[in-house]
Short mmCIF file of C-alpha atoms in Angstrom, two decimals:
data_model
loop_
_atom_site.label_atom_id
_atom_site.label_comp_id
_atom_site.label_asym_id
_atom_site.label_seq_id
_atom_site.Cartn_x
_atom_site.Cartn_y
_atom_site.Cartn_z
CA MET I 983 7.28 27.56 60.51
CA ARG I 984 5.50 26.00 63.44
CA ALA I 985 5.74 25.83 67.55
CA VAL I 986 5.63 22.54 68.86
CA ARG I 987 6.54 21.60 72.50
CA GLY I 988 10.07 21.40 73.30
CA GLU I 989 12.09 19.13 75.90
CA GLU I 990 10.32 19.62 79.54
CA GLY I 991 11.80 23.24 81.08
CA ALA I 992 12.20 24.15 77.35
CA ALA I 993 10.17 26.88 75.46
CA PRO I 994 8.00 25.82 72.45
CA VAL I 995 10.49 24.46 69.80
CA VAL I 996 9.85 26.36 66.20
CA ARG I 997 10.13 23.99 63.58
CA ASP I 998 11.59 25.19 60.09
CA ARG I 999 9.91 23.69 57.41
CA TYR I 1000 13.50 23.60 55.15
CA PHE I 1001 15.02 21.38 57.83
CA ASP I 1002 12.25 18.86 58.33
CA THR I 1003 11.86 18.73 54.73
CA LEU I 1004 15.76 17.92 54.79
CA ARG I 1005 15.07 15.06 56.84
CA ALA I 1006 12.31 13.53 55.15
CA LEU I 1007 14.27 13.48 51.84
CA ALA I 1008 17.37 12.05 53.43
CA LEU I 1009 14.75 9.25 55.13
CA VAL I 1010 13.01 8.52 51.78
CA ARG I 1011 16.55 8.46 49.94
CA VAL I 1012 17.83 6.05 52.55
CA VAL I 1013 15.08 3.76 52.15
CA ALA I 1014 15.26 3.41 48.10
CA TYR I 1015 19.05 3.29 48.29
CA HIS I 1016 18.84 -0.46 50.48
CA ALA I 1017 16.14 -1.32 48.23
CA PHE I 1018 18.16 -0.63 45.14
CA GLY I 1019 21.87 -0.56 46.03
CA TRP I 1020 22.09 2.76 43.55
CA PRO I 1021 25.91 3.53 44.17
CA TRP I 1022 25.29 6.96 42.97
CA ALA I 1023 22.49 7.34 45.35
CA GLY I 1024 24.80 9.35 47.71
CA LEU I 1025 26.27 11.85 45.02
CA VAL I 1026 22.95 13.00 44.46
CA LEU I 1027 21.77 13.59 48.26
CA PRO I 1028 24.30 12.46 51.20
CA SER I 1029 21.45 11.43 53.79
CA MET I 1030 23.47 10.89 56.56
CA GLY I 1031 26.03 13.69 56.07
CA ILE I 1032 22.56 15.90 56.23
CA MET I 1033 20.93 14.22 59.28
CA PHE I 1034 24.42 14.51 61.27
CA GLY I 1035 24.46 18.29 60.15
CA LEU I 1036 20.93 18.83 61.37
CA GLY I 1037 21.93 16.84 64.16
CA GLY I 1038 24.40 19.15 65.44
CA THR I 1039 22.12 22.39 64.90
CA LEU I 1040 19.39 20.65 67.07
CA MET I 1041 22.40 20.03 69.92
CA ALA I 1042 23.89 23.62 69.65
CA ARG I 1043 20.14 24.62 70.86
CA SER I 1044 19.73 22.06 73.33
CA LEU I 1045 23.10 23.03 74.96
CA ARG I 1046 21.82 26.35 75.92
CA ARG I 1047 20.64 24.53 79.19
CA PRO I 1048 22.85 22.24 81.65
CA ALA I 1049 24.45 19.91 79.53
CA ALA I 1050 23.76 16.65 82.01
CA THR I 1051 19.86 17.43 81.20
CA VAL I 1052 20.27 17.69 77.72
CA LEU I 1053 22.17 14.37 77.40
CA ARG I 1054 19.84 12.52 79.48
CA ASN I 1055 17.25 13.82 77.49
CA ARG I 1056 18.70 12.70 74.43
CA LEU I 1057 19.16 9.39 75.46
CA ARG I 1058 15.77 9.31 77.22
CA ARG I 1059 14.22 10.11 74.01
CA LEU I 1060 16.65 7.54 71.41
CA LEU I 1061 16.67 4.18 73.61
CA PRO I 1062 13.22 3.10 74.37
CA PRO I 1063 12.59 3.20 70.46
CA PHE I 1064 15.96 1.28 70.11
CA TRP I 1065 14.69 -1.07 72.57
CA CYS I 1066 11.51 -2.15 71.25
CA TRP I 1067 12.86 -2.38 68.02
CA GLY I 1068 15.88 -4.76 69.40
CA LEU I 1069 13.48 -6.80 71.24
CA PHE I 1070 12.12 -8.17 67.69
CA VAL I 1071 15.30 -8.65 66.26
CA VAL I 1072 16.93 -10.34 69.00
CA GLY I 1073 14.28 -12.15 69.63
CA ALA I 1074 14.07 -13.63 66.03
CA MET I 1075 17.89 -13.91 66.09
CA LEU I 1076 17.89 -16.02 69.49
CA ALA I 1077 15.17 -18.14 68.26
CA ARG I 1078 17.26 -18.99 64.86
CA GLY I 1079 19.86 -20.33 67.40
CA TRP I 1080 22.21 -17.03 68.03
CA MET I 1081 24.32 -17.39 70.89
CA PRO I 1082 25.40 -14.31 71.89
CA GLY I 1083 28.82 -13.14 74.37
CA TRP I 1084 28.95 -10.19 76.71
CA GLN I 1085 28.95 -7.86 73.80
CA ILE I 1086 24.87 -8.12 74.09
CA VAL I 1087 25.26 -5.27 76.32
CA TYR I 1088 25.50 -3.24 73.07
CA TRP I 1089 21.89 -4.01 72.95
CA VAL I 1090 21.17 -1.68 76.11
CA VAL I 1091 23.05 1.15 75.04
CA PRO I 1092 24.79 1.09 71.72
CA LEU I 1093 27.80 2.80 72.34
CA GLY I 1094 29.50 0.24 69.93
CA ASP I 1095 27.97 -1.95 67.40
CA PRO I 1096 25.55 -4.68 68.63
CA PRO I 1097 26.36 -7.88 68.11
CA GLY I 1098 24.05 -10.15 65.79
CA SER I 1099 23.89 -13.09 63.52
CA ALA I 1100 24.45 -13.32 60.07
CA TRP I 1101 21.05 -14.03 59.30
CA GLY I 1102 20.00 -10.92 60.89
CA GLU I 1103 22.82 -8.97 59.47
CA GLN I 1104 20.65 -6.98 57.09
CA ALA I 1105 18.27 -5.91 59.94
CA TRP I 1106 21.22 -4.71 62.49
CA GLU I 1107 23.39 -3.68 59.98
CA ILE I 1108 22.09 0.13 60.07
CA LEU I 1109 23.13 0.36 63.53
CA TRP I 1110 26.11 2.15 63.09
CA TYR I 1111 24.05 5.44 62.35
CA LEU I 1112 22.79 5.08 66.07
CA ARG I 1113 26.20 4.09 67.58
CA THR I 1114 27.63 7.41 66.09
CA TYR I 1115 24.91 9.72 66.95
CA LEU I 1116 24.93 8.88 70.32
CA TRP I 1117 28.87 9.37 70.60
CA PHE I 1118 28.23 13.10 68.72
CA VAL I 1119 25.63 13.79 70.97
CA LEU I 1120 27.74 12.50 74.47
CA LEU I 1121 31.06 14.39 72.92
CA SER I 1122 28.89 17.76 72.05
CA PRO I 1123 29.53 19.54 75.45
CA LEU I 1124 33.27 19.33 74.73
CA LEU I 1125 33.07 19.40 70.82
CA LEU I 1126 30.73 22.71 71.32
CA ARG I 1127 33.24 24.30 73.65
CA VAL I 1128 36.16 23.63 71.22
CA PHE I 1129 34.44 24.77 68.23
CA ARG I 1130 33.43 27.99 70.26
CA LEU I 1131 37.38 29.05 70.82
CA ALA I 1132 37.73 29.70 66.88
CA PRO I 1133 35.14 28.80 64.72
CA VAL I 1134 36.38 28.81 61.48
CA PRO I 1135 39.67 27.18 62.07
CA VAL I 1136 38.02 24.27 64.27
CA LEU I 1137 35.28 23.68 61.47
CA LEU I 1138 37.91 23.84 58.70
CA LEU I 1139 40.38 21.42 61.00
CA SER I 1140 37.07 18.82 61.73
CA LEU I 1141 38.37 17.28 58.33
CA ALA I 1142 41.57 16.57 59.50
CA PRO I 1143 41.13 13.53 61.21
CA VAL I 1144 39.62 11.52 58.37
CA VAL I 1145 42.62 12.58 56.77
CA ALA I 1146 45.02 11.53 59.00
CA PHE I 1147 42.72 8.03 59.13
CA GLN I 1148 43.47 7.64 55.24
CA PHE I 1149 47.49 8.44 55.08
CA LEU I 1150 48.90 8.48 58.24
CA TRP I 1151 47.23 5.70 60.50
CA GLN I 1152 44.39 3.24 59.66
CA PRO I 1153 41.99 2.58 63.05
CA PRO I 1154 41.97 -1.03 63.38
CA GLU I 1155 39.07 -3.20 62.04
CA ASN I 1156 37.07 -3.57 65.40
CA ARG I 1157 34.38 -1.71 67.00
CA PHE I 1158 36.84 1.17 68.40
CA GLY I 1159 38.20 1.58 65.21
CA THR I 1160 35.18 1.16 63.26
CA GLY I 1161 33.25 3.70 65.23
CA LEU I 1162 36.45 5.75 65.53
CA LEU I 1163 36.20 6.38 61.36
CA ASP I 1164 32.54 7.14 61.21
CA LEU I 1165 33.09 9.75 64.12
CA ALA I 1166 35.63 11.11 61.32
CA THR I 1167 34.00 11.04 58.49
CA TYR I 1168 30.99 12.92 59.81
CA LEU I 1169 32.51 15.44 62.30
CA PHE I 1170 32.74 18.46 59.69
CA CYS I 1171 29.08 17.91 59.36
CA TRP I 1172 28.31 18.06 62.91
CA MET I 1173 30.33 20.75 63.31
CA LEU I 1174 29.06 22.51 60.76
CA GLY I 1175 25.36 22.33 62.62
CA PHE I 1176 26.99 24.25 65.58
CA ALA I 1177 28.49 26.76 62.72
CA HIS I 1178 24.66 27.49 61.27
CA ARG I 1179 23.10 27.18 64.68
CA ASP I 1180 25.83 30.03 66.34
CA GLY I 1181 25.39 32.11 63.27
CA VAL I 1182 28.76 31.76 62.21
CA LEU I 1183 28.00 30.38 59.01
CA GLY I 1184 25.74 32.78 58.02
CA ARG I 1185 28.41 35.61 58.76
CA LEU I 1186 30.65 34.00 56.21
CA LYS I 1187 31.33 35.37 52.46
CA PRO I 1188 29.34 33.74 50.07
CA ALA I 1189 32.28 33.46 47.68
CA ALA I 1190 34.46 31.81 49.99
CA VAL I 1191 31.97 29.29 51.12
CA VAL I 1192 31.00 28.65 47.78
CA VAL I 1193 34.83 27.85 46.28
CA LEU I 1194 35.47 25.95 49.33
CA SER I 1195 32.31 24.01 49.31
CA LEU I 1196 33.09 22.94 45.43
CA ALA I 1197 36.52 22.13 46.32
CA ALA I 1198 35.34 19.70 49.00
CA LEU I 1199 32.95 18.30 46.52
CA ALA I 1200 35.54 17.65 44.04
CA CYS I 1201 37.96 16.17 46.25
CA GLY I 1202 35.33 14.07 47.05
CA ALA I 1203 33.90 13.14 43.66
CA TRP I 1204 37.69 12.87 42.48
CA TYR I 1205 38.69 10.08 45.35
CA ALA I 1206 35.87 8.38 44.88
CA PHE I 1207 36.24 7.65 41.04
CA THR I 1208 39.78 7.50 40.79
CA HIS I 1209 39.82 4.91 43.56
CA ARG I 1210 37.15 2.64 41.95
CA ALA I 1211 39.62 -0.23 41.71
CA GLU I 1212 40.62 -0.22 45.08
CA TYR I 1213 37.11 -0.48 46.59
CA GLY I 1214 35.05 -1.90 43.62
CA THR I 1215 32.85 0.76 43.42
CA TYR I 1216 32.36 4.79 43.61
CA ASP I 1217 29.70 4.30 46.48
CA LEU I 1218 30.33 7.11 49.04
CA ASP I 1219 29.46 4.94 51.90
CA ASP I 1220 32.16 2.15 51.35
CA ILE I 1221 34.59 5.36 50.93
CA PRO I 1222 35.30 7.18 54.07
CA LEU I 1223 37.36 10.11 52.84
CA ALA I 1224 35.35 10.60 49.59
CA GLN I 1225 32.06 10.68 51.67
CA ALA I 1226 33.25 13.12 54.44
CA PHE I 1227 34.18 16.07 51.56
CA TRP I 1228 31.27 15.06 49.39
CA SER I 1229 28.90 15.69 52.39
CA ALA I 1230 31.10 18.58 53.65
CA GLY I 1231 30.41 20.22 50.44
CA PHE I 1232 26.93 19.72 49.98
CA VAL I 1233 25.58 20.09 53.14
CA THR I 1234 27.89 23.55 53.46
CA LEU I 1235 25.63 24.72 50.57
CA LEU I 1236 22.77 23.29 51.90
CA MET I 1237 22.85 24.89 55.36
CA TYR I 1238 24.25 28.29 54.03
CA SER I 1239 21.70 29.06 51.72
CA LYS I 1240 19.56 28.75 54.80
CA ALA I 1241 21.85 30.62 57.02
CA ARG I 1242 22.74 33.37 54.33
CA LEU I 1243 19.92 33.47 51.65
CA GLY I 1244 16.97 32.95 53.88
CA VAL I 1245 15.76 29.68 52.02
CA GLY I 1246 12.81 28.24 53.46
CA LEU I 1247 9.88 26.34 52.46
CA SER I 1248 7.10 28.25 54.24
CA GLY I 1249 4.91 27.58 51.42
CA LEU I 1250 4.92 23.93 51.87
CA ALA I 1251 2.13 24.51 54.37
CA ARG I 1252 -0.09 25.44 51.46
CA LEU I 1253 0.25 21.69 50.06
CA ARG I 1254 -1.52 20.22 53.20
CA ARG I 1255 -0.94 16.31 52.22
CA LEU I 1256 2.88 16.83 51.75
CA ASP I 1257 3.12 18.97 54.86
CA ARG I 1258 1.46 16.41 56.82
CA LEU I 1259 3.90 13.80 55.37
CA VAL I 1260 6.66 15.72 56.33
CA THR I 1261 5.36 16.39 59.74
CA VAL I 1262 4.96 12.41 60.28
CA PHE I 1263 8.21 11.58 58.65
CA ASN I 1264 10.32 13.99 61.23
CA ALA I 1265 7.88 12.79 64.45
CA ARG I 1266 8.71 9.23 63.64
CA ALA I 1267 12.41 9.48 62.14
CA VAL I 1268 13.67 7.29 64.63
CA THR I 1269 11.33 4.48 63.58
CA VAL I 1270 11.09 4.96 60.09
CA TYR I 1271 14.99 4.49 60.10
CA LEU I 1272 14.65 1.30 62.31
CA TRP I 1273 12.13 -0.44 60.84
CA HIS I 1274 12.90 0.13 57.46
CA GLU I 1275 15.28 -2.27 56.39
CA LEU I 1276 13.28 -5.21 58.19
CA ALA I 1277 10.15 -3.84 56.10
CA LEU I 1278 12.27 -4.49 52.99
CA VAL I 1279 13.33 -7.87 54.15
CA LEU I 1280 9.90 -8.87 55.02
CA ALA I 1281 8.57 -7.46 51.66
CA VAL I 1282 10.44 -10.52 49.84
CA PRO I 1283 8.85 -13.48 51.33
CA LEU I 1284 5.37 -11.41 51.27
CA ILE I 1285 5.67 -10.99 47.27
CA ASP I 1286 6.64 -14.55 47.18
CA ARG I 1287 3.15 -15.48 48.45
CA LEU I 1288 1.72 -13.14 45.90
CA TRP I 1289 2.97 -15.15 43.10
CA ASP I 1290 0.40 -18.05 43.93
CA VAL I 1291 -2.30 -15.91 43.27
CA PRO I 1292 -2.63 -15.94 39.48
CA ALA I 1293 -4.17 -12.50 39.04
CA PHE I 1294 -1.50 -11.27 41.12
CA GLU I 1295 0.97 -12.90 39.01
CA ALA I 1296 -0.70 -11.56 35.64
CA TYR I 1297 -1.22 -7.76 36.50
CA LEU I 1298 1.25 -7.08 39.16
CA PRO I 1299 4.97 -6.21 38.38
CA LEU I 1300 6.25 -8.79 40.59
CA GLU I 1301 9.46 -8.87 39.73
CA SER I 1302 10.12 -5.14 39.96
CA GLN I 1303 12.32 -3.52 42.53
CA TRP I 1304 9.84 -0.77 42.56
CA PHE I 1305 6.83 -3.07 43.61
CA LEU I 1306 9.58 -4.34 46.30
CA LEU I 1307 10.05 -0.78 47.51
CA GLY I 1308 6.10 -0.12 47.22
CA VAL I 1309 5.52 -3.31 49.49
CA GLY I 1310 8.45 -1.98 51.63
CA TRP I 1311 6.77 1.28 52.11
CA VAL I 1312 3.36 -0.29 52.94
CA LEU I 1313 5.23 -2.35 55.70
CA ILE I 1314 6.83 0.77 57.08
CA ALA I 1315 3.68 2.31 57.46
CA VAL I 1316 2.41 -0.62 59.40
CA PHE I 1317 5.31 -0.21 61.74
CA VAL I 1318 5.08 3.38 62.11
CA LEU I 1319 1.19 2.70 63.23
CA LEU I 1320 2.36 -0.13 65.64
CA PHE I 1321 5.05 1.08 67.08
CA GLY I 1322 5.80 4.87 66.43
CA TRP I 1323 3.87 5.95 69.34
CA VAL I 1324 7.01 4.51 71.40
CA GLU I 1325 8.74 8.08 70.33
CA ASP I 1326 6.12 9.90 71.64
CA VAL I 1327 6.46 8.09 75.24
CA ALA I 1328 9.92 8.37 74.91
CA ALA I 1329 9.46 12.69 74.56
CA ARG I 1330 6.98 12.30 77.45
CA LYS I 1331 3.87 13.46 74.87
CA ARG I 1332 0.56 11.67 74.83
CA PRO I 1333 0.59 8.63 72.57
CA ARG I 1334 -0.66 9.08 69.40
CA LEU I 1335 -1.03 6.59 66.11
CA LEU I 1336 0.13 9.36 64.05
CA PRO I 1337 1.03 12.82 65.29
#
């Protein structure tokens, strides 16, 4: 663990390398998934479930302070990097003839999915995560209060909304319905973060946690594979009910390993380069997430130009998706250097090229 300065008025935050490493791995998996489109990637590592679980843990810790202060600080840290990225994406879409309506206000505060053109869809389609995260942040003072009334029953019941939406009432296919479904899909993971932070998770009996987690994993996998014909895939990102249960079981086991067994990665500090990489990923998580799709998009025309150089055509694997991923990561690194400092400014820290 290592201490870093927290938000103003708060004690220094002690970084947990186990959670930091999970966040870094989740980001790497997201980038790889968007480069390759592997339908099995979510089964190997449910990145979004992990991200929301960690978000719930951090939010529960922050809410030791007045809720209004916490919400203001969270918005301040999230929105400037989003605005910086949005200037480029919106500007490019406008230059390509996009005509926005009043919904462009969602590019100021993404309480709903920001609108965009079909041309720029690959860049802006990832914003569902920021929208869902923002709503979880805003709802956390209420959710945490409800959770603490009856922690275990509330945690288990947090899977009920996604089940109801699947079998009892289908949310409308609009901004409201999509947002509601995403909240229901990851509600358990967010509440699980509360359970970890409050020590509830660590007090549960191992047998019960393991059995219920495996049952959730089995339910999620069963639903995904038995409904392949309906959805055209077993990709969890396209099947909310399967995503909810698989993420619930997977993230519970990850967090329980930390809470009950004290699993950590303090030895990571001995691997200095890897430890440094984990630090950068965590300090620039919003930048990496926002810019990674744009990096993958720009990698395609860049590789196309390499075909014009005979030596590159002869010796570089220009047709390989792995090469595309490699070029994408180079561009992500460039974007981190160019715009990552916005996260420092948003956190009221001294701007740095790399943390």
